Short mmCIF file of C-alpha atoms and ligand atoms in Angstrom, two decimals:
data_model
loop_
_atom_site.label_atom_id
_atom_site.label_comp_id
_atom_site.label_asym_id
_atom_site.label_seq_id
_atom_site.Cartn_x
_atom_site.Cartn_y
_atom_site.Cartn_z
CA MET A 1 -145.13 -130.80 -101.15
CA SER A 2 -143.32 -127.58 -99.80
CA ARG A 3 -145.38 -125.93 -97.28
CA LYS A 4 -145.06 -122.06 -97.39
CA ILE A 5 -144.21 -120.43 -94.04
CA ILE A 6 -143.78 -116.66 -92.55
CA LEU A 7 -141.38 -117.14 -89.62
CA ASP A 8 -142.17 -114.52 -86.72
CA CYS A 9 -139.58 -114.58 -84.26
CA ASP A 10 -137.42 -112.62 -81.73
CA PRO A 11 -133.97 -114.14 -82.11
CA GLY A 12 -132.73 -115.35 -79.48
CA HIS A 13 -130.30 -118.65 -79.81
CA ASP A 14 -133.19 -121.18 -80.54
CA ASP A 15 -135.08 -118.83 -82.97
CA ALA A 16 -131.49 -119.11 -84.97
CA VAL A 17 -131.88 -122.63 -85.29
CA ALA A 18 -135.41 -122.24 -86.44
CA LEU A 19 -134.21 -119.65 -89.06
CA LEU A 20 -131.66 -122.40 -89.97
CA LEU A 21 -134.13 -125.23 -90.24
CA ALA A 22 -136.46 -123.20 -92.25
CA GLN A 23 -134.32 -122.41 -94.70
CA ALA A 24 -132.41 -125.62 -95.19
CA ASN A 25 -135.33 -128.10 -95.06
CA PRO A 26 -136.96 -128.74 -98.91
CA SER A 27 -140.20 -129.65 -97.35
CA VAL A 28 -140.48 -125.88 -96.17
CA GLU A 29 -140.42 -122.60 -98.10
CA LEU A 30 -139.50 -119.49 -96.07
CA LEU A 31 -141.69 -116.78 -97.77
CA ALA A 32 -140.60 -113.83 -94.98
CA VAL A 33 -139.05 -113.69 -91.81
CA THR A 34 -140.77 -110.91 -89.28
CA THR A 35 -139.26 -109.89 -86.22
CA VAL A 36 -140.88 -108.95 -82.65
CA ALA A 37 -139.59 -107.67 -79.41
CA GLY A 38 -139.45 -110.59 -77.10
CA ASN A 39 -135.99 -111.98 -75.94
CA GLN A 40 -134.51 -108.34 -76.49
CA SER A 41 -135.80 -105.32 -77.86
CA LEU A 42 -136.76 -104.79 -81.36
CA PRO A 43 -133.55 -103.17 -82.86
CA LYS A 44 -131.52 -105.67 -81.16
CA VAL A 45 -133.67 -109.07 -82.35
CA THR A 46 -133.87 -107.22 -85.95
CA HIS A 47 -129.95 -106.74 -85.94
CA ASN A 48 -129.78 -110.47 -85.03
CA ALA A 49 -132.18 -111.86 -87.54
CA LEU A 50 -130.51 -109.99 -90.49
CA GLY A 51 -126.73 -111.65 -89.16
CA ILE A 52 -128.40 -114.92 -88.86
CA ALA A 53 -129.68 -114.69 -92.43
CA GLU A 54 -126.49 -114.00 -93.60
CA VAL A 55 -125.11 -117.39 -92.08
CA ALA A 56 -128.19 -119.07 -92.91
CA GLY A 57 -128.28 -117.88 -96.58
CA ILE A 58 -132.04 -116.62 -96.42
CA THR A 59 -132.82 -114.39 -99.14
CA ALA A 60 -136.41 -114.03 -98.16
CA PRO A 61 -137.44 -110.58 -97.14
CA ILE A 62 -136.92 -109.48 -93.01
CA ALA A 63 -139.19 -106.93 -91.88
CA ALA A 64 -139.55 -105.64 -88.33
CA GLY A 65 -142.80 -105.56 -86.48
CA ALA A 66 -143.99 -104.90 -83.06
CA ALA A 67 -141.56 -102.93 -80.36
CA GLY A 68 -143.55 -104.22 -77.69
CA PRO A 69 -146.76 -105.90 -76.17
CA LEU A 70 -150.26 -104.83 -76.75
CA VAL A 71 -151.20 -103.74 -73.24
CA ARG A 72 -148.44 -104.41 -71.08
CA ALA A 73 -144.70 -103.32 -70.34
CA ALA A 74 -142.07 -105.48 -72.16
CA ARG A 75 -139.82 -107.59 -69.73
CA PHE A 76 -137.19 -109.26 -71.97
CA ALA A 77 -135.26 -112.61 -71.46
CA GLY A 78 -131.48 -111.22 -70.59
CA GLU A 79 -130.82 -113.83 -68.21
CA ILE A 80 -130.79 -116.36 -70.80
CA HIS A 81 -130.30 -114.80 -74.16
CA GLY A 82 -127.94 -111.99 -73.05
CA ALA A 83 -128.02 -107.99 -73.47
CA SER A 84 -127.50 -108.52 -77.48
CA GLY A 85 -130.31 -111.28 -77.44
CA LEU A 86 -127.65 -113.75 -78.88
CA ASP A 87 -124.87 -113.62 -76.42
CA GLY A 88 -121.90 -115.64 -77.04
CA VAL A 89 -122.30 -116.08 -80.71
CA SER A 90 -120.36 -114.29 -83.27
CA LEU A 91 -122.46 -112.60 -85.77
CA PRO A 92 -121.39 -111.35 -89.29
CA GLU A 93 -122.19 -108.17 -90.26
CA PRO A 94 -125.37 -108.06 -92.43
CA SER A 95 -125.52 -107.70 -95.87
CA VAL A 96 -129.08 -107.97 -96.53
CA ALA A 97 -131.16 -104.99 -95.96
CA LEU A 98 -134.34 -104.57 -93.81
CA ASP A 99 -137.27 -104.64 -95.84
CA PRO A 100 -139.05 -101.37 -95.62
CA ARG A 101 -142.50 -102.80 -94.68
CA HIS A 102 -143.65 -103.10 -91.04
CA ALA A 103 -144.07 -106.83 -90.44
CA VAL A 104 -147.87 -106.75 -89.91
CA ASP A 105 -148.30 -105.52 -93.37
CA LEU A 106 -146.05 -107.81 -94.95
CA ILE A 107 -147.83 -110.69 -93.21
CA VAL A 108 -151.30 -109.35 -94.25
CA GLU A 109 -149.87 -108.32 -97.83
CA LEU A 110 -148.34 -111.96 -98.27
CA VAL A 111 -151.50 -114.24 -96.95
CA MET A 112 -154.05 -112.18 -99.13
CA SER A 113 -151.83 -112.57 -102.21
CA HIS A 114 -151.80 -116.36 -101.81
CA GLU A 115 -154.42 -118.91 -102.36
CA PRO A 116 -156.69 -119.93 -98.85
CA GLY A 117 -154.50 -122.55 -97.24
CA GLU A 118 -150.94 -121.88 -98.59
CA ILE A 119 -149.49 -120.24 -96.04
CA THR A 120 -148.70 -121.55 -92.60
CA LEU A 121 -147.72 -119.02 -89.73
CA VAL A 122 -144.83 -119.68 -87.75
CA PRO A 123 -144.61 -117.73 -84.75
CA THR A 124 -141.50 -118.42 -82.09
CA GLY A 125 -141.88 -114.91 -80.14
CA PRO A 126 -144.47 -112.99 -78.09
CA LEU A 127 -147.63 -113.16 -80.37
CA THR A 128 -147.89 -109.45 -80.97
CA ASN A 129 -147.39 -109.14 -84.75
CA ILE A 130 -149.92 -112.29 -85.21
CA ALA A 131 -152.59 -110.35 -83.17
CA LEU A 132 -152.30 -107.43 -84.55
CA ALA A 133 -152.42 -109.07 -88.23
CA VAL A 134 -155.42 -110.45 -87.34
CA ARG A 135 -156.97 -107.08 -86.30
CA ARG A 136 -155.80 -105.47 -88.98
CA GLU A 137 -157.24 -107.91 -91.83
CA PRO A 138 -159.51 -110.30 -90.06
CA ARG A 139 -159.81 -112.39 -93.43
CA ILE A 140 -156.37 -113.58 -93.02
CA VAL A 141 -157.89 -115.94 -90.15
CA ASP A 142 -159.81 -117.73 -93.14
CA ARG A 143 -156.71 -117.77 -95.51
CA VAL A 144 -153.95 -119.40 -93.44
CA ARG A 145 -153.69 -122.91 -93.42
CA GLU A 146 -152.59 -122.72 -89.56
CA VAL A 147 -150.76 -121.47 -86.94
CA VAL A 148 -148.05 -123.50 -85.92
CA LEU A 149 -146.32 -121.82 -82.71
CA MET A 150 -143.94 -122.08 -79.93
CA GLY A 151 -145.07 -120.95 -77.00
CA GLY A 152 -147.27 -121.95 -73.81
CA ALA A 153 -147.51 -125.11 -71.64
CA ALA A 154 -149.80 -127.42 -70.57
CA ARG A 155 -147.99 -128.58 -67.45
CA THR A 156 -145.01 -126.29 -66.25
CA GLY A 157 -144.27 -122.95 -67.18
CA ASN A 158 -140.50 -121.23 -67.48
CA ARG A 159 -141.49 -117.44 -66.60
CA THR A 160 -143.65 -118.63 -63.88
CA PRO A 161 -144.67 -121.96 -62.33
CA VAL A 162 -147.31 -122.21 -64.95
CA ALA A 163 -146.49 -119.38 -67.38
CA GLU A 164 -144.22 -119.45 -70.96
CA PHE A 165 -142.45 -116.72 -71.78
CA ASN A 166 -143.63 -116.02 -75.06
CA ILE A 167 -147.17 -116.12 -73.90
CA LEU A 168 -146.46 -114.26 -70.85
CA PHE A 169 -144.70 -111.30 -72.90
CA ASP A 170 -147.96 -110.39 -74.52
CA PRO A 171 -150.87 -112.76 -73.13
CA GLU A 172 -153.39 -110.11 -74.71
CA ALA A 173 -151.83 -110.96 -78.41
CA ALA A 174 -151.82 -114.67 -77.36
CA ASP A 175 -155.58 -114.66 -76.36
CA VAL A 176 -156.30 -112.99 -79.95
CA VAL A 177 -154.20 -115.68 -81.69
CA PHE A 178 -155.61 -118.60 -79.74
CA SER A 179 -159.35 -117.84 -79.99
CA ALA A 180 -159.40 -116.19 -83.43
CA GLY A 181 -160.81 -119.86 -84.99
CA TRP A 182 -158.19 -120.75 -87.25
CA ARG A 183 -156.13 -124.06 -86.39
CA VAL A 184 -153.28 -123.20 -83.85
CA THR A 185 -151.04 -125.93 -83.08
CA MET A 186 -149.25 -125.17 -79.73
CA ALA A 187 -145.38 -126.37 -79.56
CA GLY A 188 -145.11 -125.47 -76.04
CA LEU A 189 -142.70 -126.60 -73.22
CA ASP A 190 -144.15 -129.82 -72.84
CA VAL A 191 -142.63 -130.75 -76.12
CA THR A 192 -139.71 -128.22 -76.54
CA HIS A 193 -138.04 -129.51 -73.18
CA GLN A 194 -137.67 -132.88 -74.35
CA ALA A 195 -135.69 -131.23 -77.38
CA VAL A 196 -132.53 -130.82 -75.55
CA ALA A 197 -129.14 -130.51 -77.14
CA THR A 198 -127.06 -133.06 -75.62
CA PRO A 199 -123.53 -133.26 -75.99
CA ASP A 200 -123.99 -135.88 -78.97
CA VAL A 201 -125.84 -133.21 -80.77
CA ALA A 202 -122.98 -130.85 -80.52
CA ARG A 203 -120.73 -133.39 -81.56
CA ARG A 204 -122.43 -134.35 -84.72
CA VAL A 205 -122.99 -130.52 -85.71
CA ALA A 206 -119.33 -130.13 -85.04
CA ALA A 207 -118.29 -132.71 -87.18
CA ILE A 208 -119.76 -131.22 -90.40
CA GLY A 209 -117.44 -128.26 -90.09
CA GLY A 210 -118.02 -124.68 -92.01
CA ARG A 211 -119.35 -121.60 -91.13
CA LYS A 212 -122.71 -122.75 -90.58
CA ALA A 213 -121.77 -125.61 -88.43
CA ASP A 214 -119.57 -123.53 -86.43
CA PHE A 215 -122.13 -120.78 -85.72
CA VAL A 216 -124.59 -123.44 -84.52
CA VAL A 217 -121.79 -125.03 -82.28
CA GLU A 218 -121.07 -121.88 -80.51
CA LEU A 219 -124.87 -121.36 -80.17
CA LEU A 220 -125.39 -124.34 -78.70
CA GLU A 221 -122.70 -123.69 -76.36
CA ALA A 222 -123.66 -120.18 -75.11
CA PHE A 223 -127.27 -121.70 -74.89
CA GLY A 224 -126.13 -124.28 -72.80
CA ARG A 225 -124.18 -122.37 -70.59
CA ALA A 226 -127.17 -119.94 -69.82
CA TYR A 227 -129.51 -122.88 -69.37
CA ARG A 228 -127.16 -124.72 -66.87
CA ASP A 229 -126.57 -121.57 -64.66
CA VAL A 230 -130.03 -119.84 -65.19
CA GLN A 231 -132.24 -123.21 -64.87
CA GLY A 232 -129.98 -125.76 -63.58
CA PHE A 233 -130.56 -127.86 -66.99
CA ASP A 234 -127.90 -130.21 -68.24
CA ALA A 235 -128.61 -129.55 -71.75
CA PRO A 236 -130.38 -126.79 -73.22
CA PRO A 237 -133.84 -127.48 -74.60
CA VAL A 238 -133.82 -126.08 -78.16
CA HIS A 239 -137.47 -124.64 -78.58
CA ASP A 240 -138.00 -122.98 -81.34
CA PRO A 241 -137.14 -125.33 -84.17
CA VAL A 242 -139.65 -127.70 -82.89
CA ALA A 243 -142.39 -125.45 -84.14
CA VAL A 244 -140.57 -125.77 -87.47
CA ALA A 245 -140.12 -129.55 -87.49
CA VAL A 246 -143.93 -129.79 -86.50
CA VAL A 247 -144.56 -128.33 -90.04
CA ILE A 248 -141.81 -130.33 -91.89
CA ALA A 249 -142.57 -133.60 -90.11
CA PRO A 250 -145.80 -133.89 -88.29
CA GLU A 251 -145.79 -137.65 -87.72
CA LEU A 252 -142.59 -137.21 -85.30
CA PHE A 253 -145.03 -135.71 -83.06
CA GLU A 254 -147.65 -136.90 -80.75
CA ILE A 255 -150.16 -133.91 -81.21
CA VAL A 256 -153.75 -133.94 -79.25
CA PRO A 257 -156.67 -131.67 -79.88
CA ALA A 258 -157.85 -129.43 -76.98
CA PRO A 259 -159.35 -126.41 -75.90
CA ILE A 260 -156.82 -123.88 -74.97
CA ALA A 261 -157.63 -120.74 -72.99
CA VAL A 262 -155.18 -117.78 -72.27
CA GLU A 263 -155.25 -116.38 -68.53
CA LEU A 264 -155.14 -112.85 -68.45
CA THR A 265 -156.39 -112.13 -64.93
CA GLY A 266 -154.90 -114.65 -62.59
CA THR A 267 -153.48 -113.56 -59.66
CA HIS A 268 -150.57 -116.13 -59.73
CA THR A 269 -151.38 -117.61 -63.12
CA THR A 270 -151.37 -114.92 -65.48
CA GLY A 271 -149.79 -116.08 -69.01
CA MET A 272 -150.90 -119.50 -68.72
CA THR A 273 -151.95 -121.76 -71.29
CA VAL A 274 -155.11 -123.57 -69.73
CA VAL A 275 -154.96 -126.85 -71.93
CA ASP A 276 -158.29 -128.72 -71.42
CA LEU A 277 -156.85 -132.34 -71.27
CA ARG A 278 -159.85 -134.16 -69.43
CA PRO A 279 -160.60 -137.15 -71.68
CA TRP A 280 -164.23 -136.42 -71.93
CA VAL A 281 -164.12 -132.78 -73.18
CA PRO A 282 -165.23 -132.58 -77.26
CA ARG A 283 -161.96 -133.14 -79.51
CA ASP A 284 -163.46 -131.30 -82.24
CA VAL A 285 -161.47 -127.92 -81.54
CA PRO A 286 -159.55 -125.77 -83.67
CA THR A 287 -156.47 -125.69 -81.25
CA ARG A 288 -154.07 -128.53 -80.90
CA VAL A 289 -151.53 -129.36 -77.97
CA VAL A 290 -147.95 -131.19 -78.91
CA LEU A 291 -147.00 -133.45 -75.84
CA GLY A 292 -144.02 -135.68 -77.16
CA LEU A 293 -141.49 -135.96 -80.33
CA ASP A 294 -139.24 -138.37 -81.75
CA ARG A 295 -136.31 -136.72 -80.09
CA GLY A 296 -133.73 -138.64 -82.36
CA ARG A 297 -135.62 -137.80 -85.71
CA PHE A 298 -136.20 -134.34 -84.52
CA TRP A 299 -132.19 -133.65 -84.23
CA ASP A 300 -131.56 -135.54 -87.25
CA LEU A 301 -133.55 -132.72 -89.03
CA VAL A 302 -131.60 -130.01 -87.58
CA VAL A 303 -128.25 -131.77 -88.25
CA ASP A 304 -129.50 -132.28 -91.73
CA ALA A 305 -129.83 -128.47 -92.12
CA VAL A 306 -127.03 -127.60 -90.97
CA ARG A 307 -125.13 -129.62 -93.35
C1 PIR B 1 -135.80 -118.92 -73.83
C2 PIR B 1 -137.00 -118.03 -74.35
C3 PIR B 1 -137.35 -117.18 -73.23
C4 PIR B 1 -136.59 -117.27 -71.74
C5 PIR B 1 -136.08 -118.55 -71.48
N1 PIR B 1 -136.05 -118.95 -70.38
C6 PIR B 1 -135.89 -119.31 -72.54
C7 PIR B 1 -137.39 -117.72 -75.53
C8 PIR B 1 -136.87 -118.91 -76.62
O1 PIR B 1 -136.58 -118.14 -77.62
C9 PIR B 1 -138.22 -119.55 -77.11
O2 PIR B 1 -139.00 -118.91 -78.14
C10 PIR B 1 -139.16 -119.26 -75.77
N2 PIR B 1 -138.50 -117.75 -75.57
C11 PIR B 1 -139.16 -120.27 -74.83
O3 PIR B 1 -139.90 -119.87 -73.24
CA1 CA B 2 -138.08 -117.32 -79.41
#
């Protein structure tokens, strides 16, 4: 059975891999791509999404959403993704046109016109669009099957010692999404830092050949360089396709129910996802955290998608 998903993203090198996986894997059906400011400004990430769609063969509508966080000032991730949001990667000129609808309207429209439980939301950027959609049409909370997002961290952050980028970019939006009452599965840094693209992964992709494979090789090289220079990683963690893979093959992941709260007023902890992993805390909560993965089989999914 194929899961219908909406991928809400801010491409972004790893968002691009998430888009490729979502388009190519038969276990998910990509209903729409929506963009949000995050890694770079909204016009830049939207331009990137259109170019990636060209490479990936995405025909679903692509709509632009929020140009900045609900409350705070935008702080993009230029040091990792570059000035374009996708530095070091050659993008074709898009031939697909941007959908005229606002991303938030498109999300609400799709969720309300499908059966309850049919659509899974997969955000891989800041949660601004999803929070706005909840406020615009609160009935989507009961109609969405689940939100499976890349963001947050139970243990160590990346933007601060405890905060992950997507959550810190718009913590108020994240708070709306985590406390809405729908099922939220958080694929944060605890798992995505294990999803590293080691040289064998790049070699497997390169061996496939063709435009899609060349694109991914280039992208992994650029992302790898940035991660080496800025964060001292041997190999880059490719965060965003992990959220898509959780929808495709949850059996590859260690997923634990746990209360999750977003810190909004910390002196040193703003943007932290406070995940309650104390063993005696009740587990009958709608939020879950992903803690581990079968790394080999995760990369098999990505390599198959490129092929
Ligand atoms: C990755 C991101 C932002 C900053 C850094 N340092 C690395 C982007 C990725 O696109 C991913 O969705 C998430 N934000 C990881 O924090
Ligand atoms: Ca992202």
